Coordinates of C-alpha atoms and ligand atoms in Angstrom, one line a residue:
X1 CA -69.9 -39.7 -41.0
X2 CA -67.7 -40.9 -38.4
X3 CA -64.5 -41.5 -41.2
X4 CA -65.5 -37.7 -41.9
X5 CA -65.0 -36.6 -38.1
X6 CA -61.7 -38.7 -37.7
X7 CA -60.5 -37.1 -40.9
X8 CA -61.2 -33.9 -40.5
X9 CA -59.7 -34.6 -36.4
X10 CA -56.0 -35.4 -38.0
X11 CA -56.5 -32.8 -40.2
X12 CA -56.7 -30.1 -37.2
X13 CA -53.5 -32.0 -35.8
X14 CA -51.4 -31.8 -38.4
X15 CA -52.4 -28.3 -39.0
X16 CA -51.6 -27.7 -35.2
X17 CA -48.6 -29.1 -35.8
X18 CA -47.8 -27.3 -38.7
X19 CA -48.1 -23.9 -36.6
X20 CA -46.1 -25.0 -34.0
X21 CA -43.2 -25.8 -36.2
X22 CA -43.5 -22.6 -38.0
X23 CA -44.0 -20.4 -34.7
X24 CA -41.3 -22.2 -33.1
X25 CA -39.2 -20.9 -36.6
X26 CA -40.1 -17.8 -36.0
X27 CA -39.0 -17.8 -32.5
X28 CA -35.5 -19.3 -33.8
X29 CA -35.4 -16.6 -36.4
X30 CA -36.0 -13.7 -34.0
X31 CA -33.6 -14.9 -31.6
X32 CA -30.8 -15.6 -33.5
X33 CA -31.4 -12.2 -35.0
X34 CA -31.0 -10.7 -31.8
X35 CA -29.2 -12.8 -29.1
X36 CA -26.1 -13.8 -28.1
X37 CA -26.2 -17.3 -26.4
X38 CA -24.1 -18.0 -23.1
X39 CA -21.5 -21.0 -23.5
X40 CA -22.1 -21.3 -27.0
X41 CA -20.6 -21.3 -30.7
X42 CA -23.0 -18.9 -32.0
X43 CA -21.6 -20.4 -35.6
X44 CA -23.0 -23.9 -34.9
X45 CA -26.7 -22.2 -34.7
X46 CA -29.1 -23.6 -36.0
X47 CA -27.5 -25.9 -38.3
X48 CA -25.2 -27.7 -36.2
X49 CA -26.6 -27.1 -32.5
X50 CA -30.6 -26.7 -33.2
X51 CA -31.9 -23.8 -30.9
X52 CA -35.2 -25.3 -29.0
X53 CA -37.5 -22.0 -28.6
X54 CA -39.3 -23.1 -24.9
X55 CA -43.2 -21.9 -24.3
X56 CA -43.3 -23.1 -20.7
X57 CA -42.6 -25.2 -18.1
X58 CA -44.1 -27.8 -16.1
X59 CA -42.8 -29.7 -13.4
X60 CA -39.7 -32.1 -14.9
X61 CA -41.2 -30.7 -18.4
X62 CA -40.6 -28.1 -21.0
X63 CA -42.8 -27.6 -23.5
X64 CA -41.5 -25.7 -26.6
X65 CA -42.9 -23.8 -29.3
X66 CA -42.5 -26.6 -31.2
X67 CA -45.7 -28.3 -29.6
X68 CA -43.4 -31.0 -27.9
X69 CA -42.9 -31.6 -24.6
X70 CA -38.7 -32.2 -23.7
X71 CA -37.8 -33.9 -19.9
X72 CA -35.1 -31.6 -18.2
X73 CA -32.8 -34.4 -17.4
X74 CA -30.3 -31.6 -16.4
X75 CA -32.5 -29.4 -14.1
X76 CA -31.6 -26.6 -16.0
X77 CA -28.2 -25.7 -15.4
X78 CA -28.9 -27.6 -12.1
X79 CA -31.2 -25.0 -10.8
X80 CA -34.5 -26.6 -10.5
X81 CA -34.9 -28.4 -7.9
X82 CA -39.0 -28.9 -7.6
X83 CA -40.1 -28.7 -11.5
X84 CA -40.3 -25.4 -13.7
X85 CA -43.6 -23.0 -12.6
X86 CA -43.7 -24.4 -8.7
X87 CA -46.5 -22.8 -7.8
X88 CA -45.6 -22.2 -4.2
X89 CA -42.6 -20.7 -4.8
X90 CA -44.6 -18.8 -7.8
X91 CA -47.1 -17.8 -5.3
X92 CA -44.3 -16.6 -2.6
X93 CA -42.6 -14.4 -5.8
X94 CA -45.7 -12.6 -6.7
X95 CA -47.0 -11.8 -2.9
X96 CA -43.2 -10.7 -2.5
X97 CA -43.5 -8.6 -5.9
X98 CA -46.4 -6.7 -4.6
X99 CA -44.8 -5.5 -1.1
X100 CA -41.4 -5.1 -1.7
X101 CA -39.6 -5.7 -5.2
X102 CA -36.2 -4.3 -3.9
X103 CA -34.4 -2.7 -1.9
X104 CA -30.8 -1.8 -1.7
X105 CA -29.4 -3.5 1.3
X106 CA -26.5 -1.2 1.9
X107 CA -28.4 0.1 4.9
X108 CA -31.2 -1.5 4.5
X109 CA -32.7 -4.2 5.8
X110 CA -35.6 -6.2 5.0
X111 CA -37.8 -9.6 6.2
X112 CA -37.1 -12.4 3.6
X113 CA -33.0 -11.3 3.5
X114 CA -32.9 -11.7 7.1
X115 CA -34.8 -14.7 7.3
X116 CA -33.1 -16.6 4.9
X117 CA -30.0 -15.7 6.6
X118 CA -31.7 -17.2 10.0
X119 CA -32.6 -20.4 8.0
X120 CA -29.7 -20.9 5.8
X121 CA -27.5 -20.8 9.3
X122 CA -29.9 -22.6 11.1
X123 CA -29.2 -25.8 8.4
X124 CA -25.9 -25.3 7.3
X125 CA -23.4 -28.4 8.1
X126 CA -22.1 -28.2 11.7
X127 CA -18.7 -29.6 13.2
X128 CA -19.0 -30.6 17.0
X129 CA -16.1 -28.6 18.5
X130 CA -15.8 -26.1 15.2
X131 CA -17.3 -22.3 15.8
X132 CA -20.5 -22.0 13.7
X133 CA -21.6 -19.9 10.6
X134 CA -23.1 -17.5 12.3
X135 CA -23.3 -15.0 9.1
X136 CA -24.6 -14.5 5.2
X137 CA -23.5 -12.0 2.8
X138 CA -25.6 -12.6 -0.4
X139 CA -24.7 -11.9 -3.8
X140 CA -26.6 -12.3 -7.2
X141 CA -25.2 -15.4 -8.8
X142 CA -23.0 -18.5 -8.2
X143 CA -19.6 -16.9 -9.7
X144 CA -20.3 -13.5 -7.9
X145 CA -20.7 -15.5 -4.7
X146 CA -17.4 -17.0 -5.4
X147 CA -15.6 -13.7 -5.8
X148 CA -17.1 -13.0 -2.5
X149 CA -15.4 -16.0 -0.9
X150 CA -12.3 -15.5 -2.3
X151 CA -11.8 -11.7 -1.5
X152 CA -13.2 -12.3 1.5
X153 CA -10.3 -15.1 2.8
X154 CA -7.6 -13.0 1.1
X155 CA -8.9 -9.8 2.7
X156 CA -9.1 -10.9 6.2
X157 CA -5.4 -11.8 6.1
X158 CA -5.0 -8.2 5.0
X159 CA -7.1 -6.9 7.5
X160 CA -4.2 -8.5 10.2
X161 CA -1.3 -7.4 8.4
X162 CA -0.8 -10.7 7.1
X163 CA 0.7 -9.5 3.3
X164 CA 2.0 -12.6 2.1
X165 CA -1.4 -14.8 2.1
X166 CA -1.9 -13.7 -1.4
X167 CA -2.7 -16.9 -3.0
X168 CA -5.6 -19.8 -3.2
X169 CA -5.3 -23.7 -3.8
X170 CA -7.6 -25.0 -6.0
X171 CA -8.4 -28.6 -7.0
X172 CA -7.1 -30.0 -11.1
X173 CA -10.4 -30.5 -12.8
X174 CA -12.4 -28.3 -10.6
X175 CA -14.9 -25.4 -11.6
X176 CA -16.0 -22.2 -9.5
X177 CA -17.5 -20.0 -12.3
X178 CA -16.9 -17.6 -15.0
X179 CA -15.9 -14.1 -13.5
X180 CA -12.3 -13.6 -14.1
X181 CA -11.2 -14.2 -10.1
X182 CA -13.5 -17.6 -10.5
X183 CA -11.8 -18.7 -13.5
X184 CA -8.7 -18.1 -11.6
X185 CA -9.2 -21.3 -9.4
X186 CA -11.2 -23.6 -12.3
X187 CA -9.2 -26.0 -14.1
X188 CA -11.6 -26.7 -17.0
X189 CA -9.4 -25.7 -20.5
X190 CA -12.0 -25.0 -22.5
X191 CA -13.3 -22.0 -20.5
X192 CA -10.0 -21.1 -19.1
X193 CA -7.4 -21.4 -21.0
X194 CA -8.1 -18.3 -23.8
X195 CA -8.2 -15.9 -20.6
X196 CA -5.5 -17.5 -18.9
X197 CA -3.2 -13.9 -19.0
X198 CA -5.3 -12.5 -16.8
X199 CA -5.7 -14.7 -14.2
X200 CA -4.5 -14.1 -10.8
X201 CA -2.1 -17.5 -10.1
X202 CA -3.4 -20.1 -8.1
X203 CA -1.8 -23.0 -7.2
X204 CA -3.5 -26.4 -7.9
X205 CA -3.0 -29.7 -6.3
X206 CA -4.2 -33.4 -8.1
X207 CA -8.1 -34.1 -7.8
X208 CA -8.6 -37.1 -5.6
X209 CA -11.5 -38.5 -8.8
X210 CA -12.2 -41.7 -7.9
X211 CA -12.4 -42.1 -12.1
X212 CA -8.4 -42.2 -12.1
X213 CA -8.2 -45.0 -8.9
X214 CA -5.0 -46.9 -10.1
X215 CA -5.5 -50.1 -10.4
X216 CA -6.3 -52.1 -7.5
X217 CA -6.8 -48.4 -5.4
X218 CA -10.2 -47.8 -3.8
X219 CA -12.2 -44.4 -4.2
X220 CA -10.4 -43.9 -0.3
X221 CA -7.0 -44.8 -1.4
X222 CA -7.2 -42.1 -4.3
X223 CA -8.7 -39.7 -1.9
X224 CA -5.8 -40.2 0.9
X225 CA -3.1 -40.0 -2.1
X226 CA -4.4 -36.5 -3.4
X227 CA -4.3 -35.3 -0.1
X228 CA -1.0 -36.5 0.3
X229 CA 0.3 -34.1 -2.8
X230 CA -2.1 -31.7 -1.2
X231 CA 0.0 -31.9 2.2
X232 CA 3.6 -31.6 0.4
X233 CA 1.8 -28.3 -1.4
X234 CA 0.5 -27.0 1.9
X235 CA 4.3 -27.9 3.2
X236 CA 6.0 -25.8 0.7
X237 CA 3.5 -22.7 0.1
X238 CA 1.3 -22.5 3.6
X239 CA 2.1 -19.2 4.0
X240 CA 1.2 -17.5 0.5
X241 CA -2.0 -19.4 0.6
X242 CA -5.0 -17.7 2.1
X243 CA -8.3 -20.3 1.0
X244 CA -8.7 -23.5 -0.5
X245 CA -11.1 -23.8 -2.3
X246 CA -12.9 -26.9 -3.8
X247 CA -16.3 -28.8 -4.8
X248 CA -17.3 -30.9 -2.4
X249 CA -17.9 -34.7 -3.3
X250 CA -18.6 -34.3 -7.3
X251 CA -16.6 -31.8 -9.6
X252 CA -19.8 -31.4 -11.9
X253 CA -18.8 -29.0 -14.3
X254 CA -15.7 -31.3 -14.4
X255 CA -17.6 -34.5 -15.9
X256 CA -19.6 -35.3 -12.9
X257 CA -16.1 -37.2 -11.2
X258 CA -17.1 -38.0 -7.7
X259 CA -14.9 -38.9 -4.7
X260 CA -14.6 -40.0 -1.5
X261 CA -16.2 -38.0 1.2
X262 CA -12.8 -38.9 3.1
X263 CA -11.5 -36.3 0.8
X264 CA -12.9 -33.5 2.2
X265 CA -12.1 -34.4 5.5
X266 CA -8.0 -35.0 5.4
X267 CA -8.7 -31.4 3.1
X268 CA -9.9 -30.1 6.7
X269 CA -7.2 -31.5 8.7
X270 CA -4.7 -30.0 6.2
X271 CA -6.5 -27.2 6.3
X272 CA -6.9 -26.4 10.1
X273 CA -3.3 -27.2 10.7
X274 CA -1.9 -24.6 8.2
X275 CA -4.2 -21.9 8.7
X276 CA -5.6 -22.0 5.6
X277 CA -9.6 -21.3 5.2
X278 CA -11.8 -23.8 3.5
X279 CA -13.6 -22.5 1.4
X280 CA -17.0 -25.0 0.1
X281 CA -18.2 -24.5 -3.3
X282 CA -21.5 -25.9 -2.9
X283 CA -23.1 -24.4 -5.5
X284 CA -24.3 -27.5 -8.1
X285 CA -23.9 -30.0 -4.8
X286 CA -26.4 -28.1 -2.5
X287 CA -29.8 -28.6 -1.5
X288 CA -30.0 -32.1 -1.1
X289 CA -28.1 -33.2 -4.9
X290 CA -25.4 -35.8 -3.7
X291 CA -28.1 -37.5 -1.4
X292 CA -27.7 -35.2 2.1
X293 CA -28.8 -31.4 2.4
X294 CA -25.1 -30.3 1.8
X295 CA -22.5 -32.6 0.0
X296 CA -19.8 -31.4 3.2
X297 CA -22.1 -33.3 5.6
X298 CA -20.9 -36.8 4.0
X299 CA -17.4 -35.8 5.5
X300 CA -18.8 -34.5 9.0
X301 CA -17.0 -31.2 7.7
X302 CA -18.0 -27.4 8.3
X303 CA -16.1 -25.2 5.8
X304 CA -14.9 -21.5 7.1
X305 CA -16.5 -20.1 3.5
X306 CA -19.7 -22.0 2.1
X307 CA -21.1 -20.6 -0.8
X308 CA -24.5 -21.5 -2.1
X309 CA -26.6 -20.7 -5.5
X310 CA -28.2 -22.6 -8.1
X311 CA -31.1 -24.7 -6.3
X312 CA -30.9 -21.9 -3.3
X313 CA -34.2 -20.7 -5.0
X314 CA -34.9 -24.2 -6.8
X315 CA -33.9 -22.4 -9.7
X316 CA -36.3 -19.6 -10.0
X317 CA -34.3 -16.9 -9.5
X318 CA -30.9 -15.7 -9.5
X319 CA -28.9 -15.8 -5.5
X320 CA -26.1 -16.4 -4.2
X321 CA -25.0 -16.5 -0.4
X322 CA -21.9 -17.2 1.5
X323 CA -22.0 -18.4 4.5
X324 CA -18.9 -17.3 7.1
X325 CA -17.9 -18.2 10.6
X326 CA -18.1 -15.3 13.7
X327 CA -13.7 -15.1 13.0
X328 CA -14.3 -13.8 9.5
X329 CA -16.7 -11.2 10.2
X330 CA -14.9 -10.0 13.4
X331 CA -11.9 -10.0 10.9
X332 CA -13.7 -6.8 9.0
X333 CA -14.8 -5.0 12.3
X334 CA -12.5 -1.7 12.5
X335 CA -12.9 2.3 12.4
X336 CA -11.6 2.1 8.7
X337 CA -13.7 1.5 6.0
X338 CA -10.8 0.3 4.0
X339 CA -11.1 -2.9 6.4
X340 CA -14.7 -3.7 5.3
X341 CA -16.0 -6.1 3.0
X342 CA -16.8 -3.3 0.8
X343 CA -17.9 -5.7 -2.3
X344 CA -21.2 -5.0 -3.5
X345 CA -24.0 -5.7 -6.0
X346 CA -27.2 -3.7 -6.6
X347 CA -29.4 -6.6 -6.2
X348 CA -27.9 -7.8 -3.5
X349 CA -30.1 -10.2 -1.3
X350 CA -33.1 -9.5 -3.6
X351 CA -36.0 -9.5 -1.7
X352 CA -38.2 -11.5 -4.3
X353 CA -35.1 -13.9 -5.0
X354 CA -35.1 -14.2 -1.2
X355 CA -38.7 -15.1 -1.2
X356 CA -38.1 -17.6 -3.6
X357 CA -35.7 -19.3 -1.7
X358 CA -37.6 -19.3 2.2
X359 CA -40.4 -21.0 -0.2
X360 CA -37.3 -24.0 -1.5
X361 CA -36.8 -23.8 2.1
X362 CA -40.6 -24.7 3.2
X363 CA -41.2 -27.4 0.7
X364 CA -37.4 -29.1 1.9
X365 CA -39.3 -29.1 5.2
X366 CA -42.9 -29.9 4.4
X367 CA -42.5 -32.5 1.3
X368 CA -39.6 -34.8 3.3
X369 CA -37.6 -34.1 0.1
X370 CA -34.5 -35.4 1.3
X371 CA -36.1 -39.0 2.3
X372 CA -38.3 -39.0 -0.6
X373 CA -34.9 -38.5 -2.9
X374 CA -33.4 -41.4 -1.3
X375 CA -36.5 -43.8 -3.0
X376 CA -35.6 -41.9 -6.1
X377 CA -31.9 -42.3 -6.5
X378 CA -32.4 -45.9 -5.7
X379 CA -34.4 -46.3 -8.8
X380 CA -31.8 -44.0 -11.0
X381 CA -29.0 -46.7 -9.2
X382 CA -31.2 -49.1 -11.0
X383 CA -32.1 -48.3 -13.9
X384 CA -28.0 -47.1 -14.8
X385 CA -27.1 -50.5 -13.6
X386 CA -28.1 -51.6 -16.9
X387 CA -25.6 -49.5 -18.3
X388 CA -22.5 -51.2 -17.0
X389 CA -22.0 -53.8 -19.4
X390 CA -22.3 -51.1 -22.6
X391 CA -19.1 -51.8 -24.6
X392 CA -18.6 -47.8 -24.2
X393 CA -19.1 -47.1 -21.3
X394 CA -16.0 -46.9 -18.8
X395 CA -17.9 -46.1 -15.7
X396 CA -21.5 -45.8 -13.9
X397 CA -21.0 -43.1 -11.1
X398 CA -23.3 -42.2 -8.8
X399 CA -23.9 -39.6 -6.0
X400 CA -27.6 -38.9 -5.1
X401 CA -29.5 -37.5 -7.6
X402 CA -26.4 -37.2 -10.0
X403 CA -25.8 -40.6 -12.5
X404 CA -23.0 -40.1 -14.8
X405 CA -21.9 -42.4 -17.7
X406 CA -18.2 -42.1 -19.3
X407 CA -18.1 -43.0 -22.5
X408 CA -14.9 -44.0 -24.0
X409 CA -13.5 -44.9 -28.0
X410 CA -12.9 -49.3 -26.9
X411 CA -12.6 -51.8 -24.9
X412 CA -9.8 -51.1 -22.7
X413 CA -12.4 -48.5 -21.1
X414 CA -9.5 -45.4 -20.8
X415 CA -9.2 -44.5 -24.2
X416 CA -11.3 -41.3 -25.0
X417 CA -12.8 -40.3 -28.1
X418 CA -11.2 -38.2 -30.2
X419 CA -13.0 -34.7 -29.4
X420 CA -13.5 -34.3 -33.0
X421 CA -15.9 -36.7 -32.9
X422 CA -18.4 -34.4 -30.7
X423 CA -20.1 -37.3 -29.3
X424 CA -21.5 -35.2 -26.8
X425 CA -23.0 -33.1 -29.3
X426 CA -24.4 -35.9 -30.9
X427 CA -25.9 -37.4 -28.2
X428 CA -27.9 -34.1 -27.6
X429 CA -29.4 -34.0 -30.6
X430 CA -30.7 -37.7 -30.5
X431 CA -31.5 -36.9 -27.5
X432 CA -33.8 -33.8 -28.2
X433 CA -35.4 -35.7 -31.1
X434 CA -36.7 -38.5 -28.6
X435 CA -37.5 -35.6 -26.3
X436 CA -34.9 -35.4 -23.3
X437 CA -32.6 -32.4 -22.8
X438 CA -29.8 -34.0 -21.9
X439 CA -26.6 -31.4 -22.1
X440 CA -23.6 -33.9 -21.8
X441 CA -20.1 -32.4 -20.7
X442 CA -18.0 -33.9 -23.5
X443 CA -18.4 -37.6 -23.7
X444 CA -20.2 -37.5 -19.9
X445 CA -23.8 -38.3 -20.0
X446 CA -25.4 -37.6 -17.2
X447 CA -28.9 -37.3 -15.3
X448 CA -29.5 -34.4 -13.2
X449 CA -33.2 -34.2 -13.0
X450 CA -35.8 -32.5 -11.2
X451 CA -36.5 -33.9 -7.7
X452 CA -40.0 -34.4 -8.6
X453 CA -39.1 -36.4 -11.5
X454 CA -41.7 -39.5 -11.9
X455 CA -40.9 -43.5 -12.5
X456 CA -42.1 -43.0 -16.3
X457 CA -40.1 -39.8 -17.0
X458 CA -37.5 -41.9 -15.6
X459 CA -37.5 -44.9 -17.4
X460 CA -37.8 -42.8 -21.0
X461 CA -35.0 -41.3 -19.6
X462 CA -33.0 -44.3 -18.9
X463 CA -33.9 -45.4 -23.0
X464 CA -33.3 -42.0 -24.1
X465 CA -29.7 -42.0 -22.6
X466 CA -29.5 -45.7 -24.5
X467 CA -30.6 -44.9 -27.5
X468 CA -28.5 -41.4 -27.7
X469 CA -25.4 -43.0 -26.7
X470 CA -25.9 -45.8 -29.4
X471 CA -26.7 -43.3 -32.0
X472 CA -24.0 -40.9 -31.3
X473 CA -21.3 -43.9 -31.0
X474 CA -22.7 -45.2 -34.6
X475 CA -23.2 -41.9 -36.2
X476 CA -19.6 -40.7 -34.9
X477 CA -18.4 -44.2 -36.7
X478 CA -19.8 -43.3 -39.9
X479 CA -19.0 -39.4 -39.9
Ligands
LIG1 N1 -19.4 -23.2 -8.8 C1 -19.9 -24.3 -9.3 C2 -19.5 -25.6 -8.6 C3 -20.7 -24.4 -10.4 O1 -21.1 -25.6 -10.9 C4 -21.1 -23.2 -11.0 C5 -22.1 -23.1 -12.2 N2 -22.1 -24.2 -13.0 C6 -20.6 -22.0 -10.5 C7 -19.8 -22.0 -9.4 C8 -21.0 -20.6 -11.1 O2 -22.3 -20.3 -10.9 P1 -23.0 -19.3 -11.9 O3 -23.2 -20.0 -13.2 O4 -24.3 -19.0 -11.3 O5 -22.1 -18.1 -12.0

């Protein structure tokens, strides 16, 4: 009788199971049939890159169709923040949804957009002797809220009758988005080469990425000799530049290469004494990510131009806002309307995206997030440390709740593998199969998890990295 029960027990599971893998089919089948994937080669669906249908979330999880459950070791595009389906910042959408969905904000005005704007200001990094942000102009995603910088430095210039400030500096290896004026000031190839002819041209000066210290040259070395070249660019081209603009502290989209708060700083100096606005793409390092609430704070730095997304809403919805000093707004004040910052967006300031983010705000200030992220990075710091002695991997980086690992061809540590050898791609899919989304940036592995990530999601992610990195070396070997 009992055999019976236990029998007929794995029989309902493996015909659970069996559903799940064909609904999840389904899904794939439907989608592909229909969608058009965002940085993807549509051609390597399914065989290649295998499409993971997702049912829900829950926090650090996501469950697919598929009856699995898969850890987010990447926060989803580095949105999330608290873990997928918060329910206080669920709870804050749907109040929001029943009183006031949207509203244009051209004229307009409405409680969570200008509360935000009180809060965002009220927290945003501070230099004694520096004026203040004192203002927000929103926008609806993190490359939209990039344009908005950029015309925003270039048009204030204007607005003076400064015409020669036509031109940004931007940082080798950095990222700001995909919009064509974003692309413009990214250094990544891969997205920006094929569009490259019609690209405004910016000038770039050498990342200060601790990865490329010389030897014998600290992380603080590197970052005073970038800003060297920096200051000979500045020299030459001061007055056709109107912004810098750069990633504080990591270059994520860039491999995760970290560097020297001290960077950021000299940038400032440099900065200030050309009059040049510094413009802070804080996009994936905001909201507590590199270890403080912004990654400018390491630096004692306020930026003239900060500009926020991603975990602004702990990933729940899309936002963007920039954050300006009193100058740059006063800069736009006139009795033409050609001299205002006419750039708009229908869902500007969103009133349920703004929700979403006063409730990111409130669980920053109720959960100590940013203390309680300190105990967690410590234990990432940890359990990475075992990585170091990997015969592939070239360097352990760390910045907060970002670990990367570089993976390189031998022992010499600097030798890459040949791109042809997709080790990155191969590395997702072990990973998937153990159950960890990891999305590595070529041969960068990296953990970008979920604050609320727990010690036993971490430690299977720790394995998972181990056993994906092994398994894409080996399989790579054999291919
Ligand atoms: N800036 C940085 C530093 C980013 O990492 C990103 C997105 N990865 C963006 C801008 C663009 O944001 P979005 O994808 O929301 O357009």
């Amino acid at each position: 009788m009992h055999k019976t029960t236990h029998d007929a027990g794995m029989l309902t599971e493996a015909a659970a199971a069996q559903a799940a893998g064909d609904d999840a089919e389904a899904w794939r089948r439907r989608d592909l049939a229909v969608l058009w994937h965002p940085c993807t080669q549509m051609r390597e669906h399914p065989d290649t890159l295998p499409l993971l249908p997702i049912a829900r979330g829950e926090g650090p999880w996501l469950v697919g169709r598929d009856g699995h459950r898969y850890l987010d070791a990447i926060s989803s595009w580095w949105t999330n923040l608290f873990g997928h389906a918060e329910p206080r910042i669920a709870a804050a959408i749907a109040r929001q949804a029943t009183t006031l969905e949207h509203v244009i904000l051209a004229g307009c005005s409405h409680a969570p957009a200008v509360e935000l704007a009180e809060r965002l200001l009220a927290i945003a990094p501070r230099e004694p002797g520096r004026e203040p942000l004192t203002k927000v102009f929103y926008a609806d995603n993190g490359s939209a809220g990039v344009e908005v910088a950029l015309k925003m430095a270039f048009h204030w210039f204007r607005n003076r009758g400064v015409e020669g400030r036509t031109k940004f500096i931007a940082l080798d290896n950095g990222y700001h988005g995909e919009t064509l004026g974003a692309l413009a000031v990214g250094d990544i190839p891969l997205y920006r080469r094929v569009y490259a002819p019609l690209l405004a041209e910016a000038l770039f000066a050498p990342s200060p990425d601790a990865y490329q210290c010389e030897p014998g040259e600290t992380p603080a070395d590197r970052a005073r000799r970038a800003a060297g070249t920096l200051g000979e660019l500045l020299q030459r081209h001061a007055d056709e530049v109107c912004a810098l603009i750069l990633e504080p502290r990591v270059q994520c989209a860039g491999g995760m290469r970290m560097h020297d708060p001290l960077y950021l700083k000299l940038v400032r100096e440099l900065c200030d004494a050309h009059g040049v606005f510094l413009i802070a793409d804080e996009i994936a390092v905001g909201f507590g990510r590199t270890g403080t609430m912004f990654a400018s704070e390491q630096s004692g730095v306020q930026p003239d131009l900060l500009c926020l997304s991603k975990g602004l809403t702990g990933g729940s919805m899309p936002l963007a806002a920039v954050l300006a000093t009193q100058s740059i707004y006063d800069g736009f004040l006139d009795d033409s309307r050609e001299k205002a910052f006419l750039h708009s967006h229908s869902y500007t300031g969103n009133p349920l995206a703004c929700a979403a983010a006063l409730a990111t705000l409130d669980i920053f200030a109720s959960d100590g997030v940013i203390a309680r992220n300190r105990v967690t990075s410590q234990r990432m710091a940890d359990l990475a440390a075992a990585f170091a002695d990997h015969p592939h991997v070239a360097d352990v980086r760390q910045a907060g709740m970002i670990v990367a690992f570089e993976l390189t061809r031998n022992g010499d540590k600097r030798t890459p593998f040949d791109s042809a050898a997709r080790i990155g791609l191969r590395a997702y899919r072990a990973a998937l199969d153990r159950g960890v989304l990891l999305r590595p940036l070529g041969d960068v592995l990296y953990w970008m998890p979920p604050y609320c990530i727990d010690d036993d999601a971490l430690q299977l992610l720790a394995a998972t990295t181990r056993a994906a990195m092994d398994h894409a070396i080996e399989e790579a070997a054999c291919a």
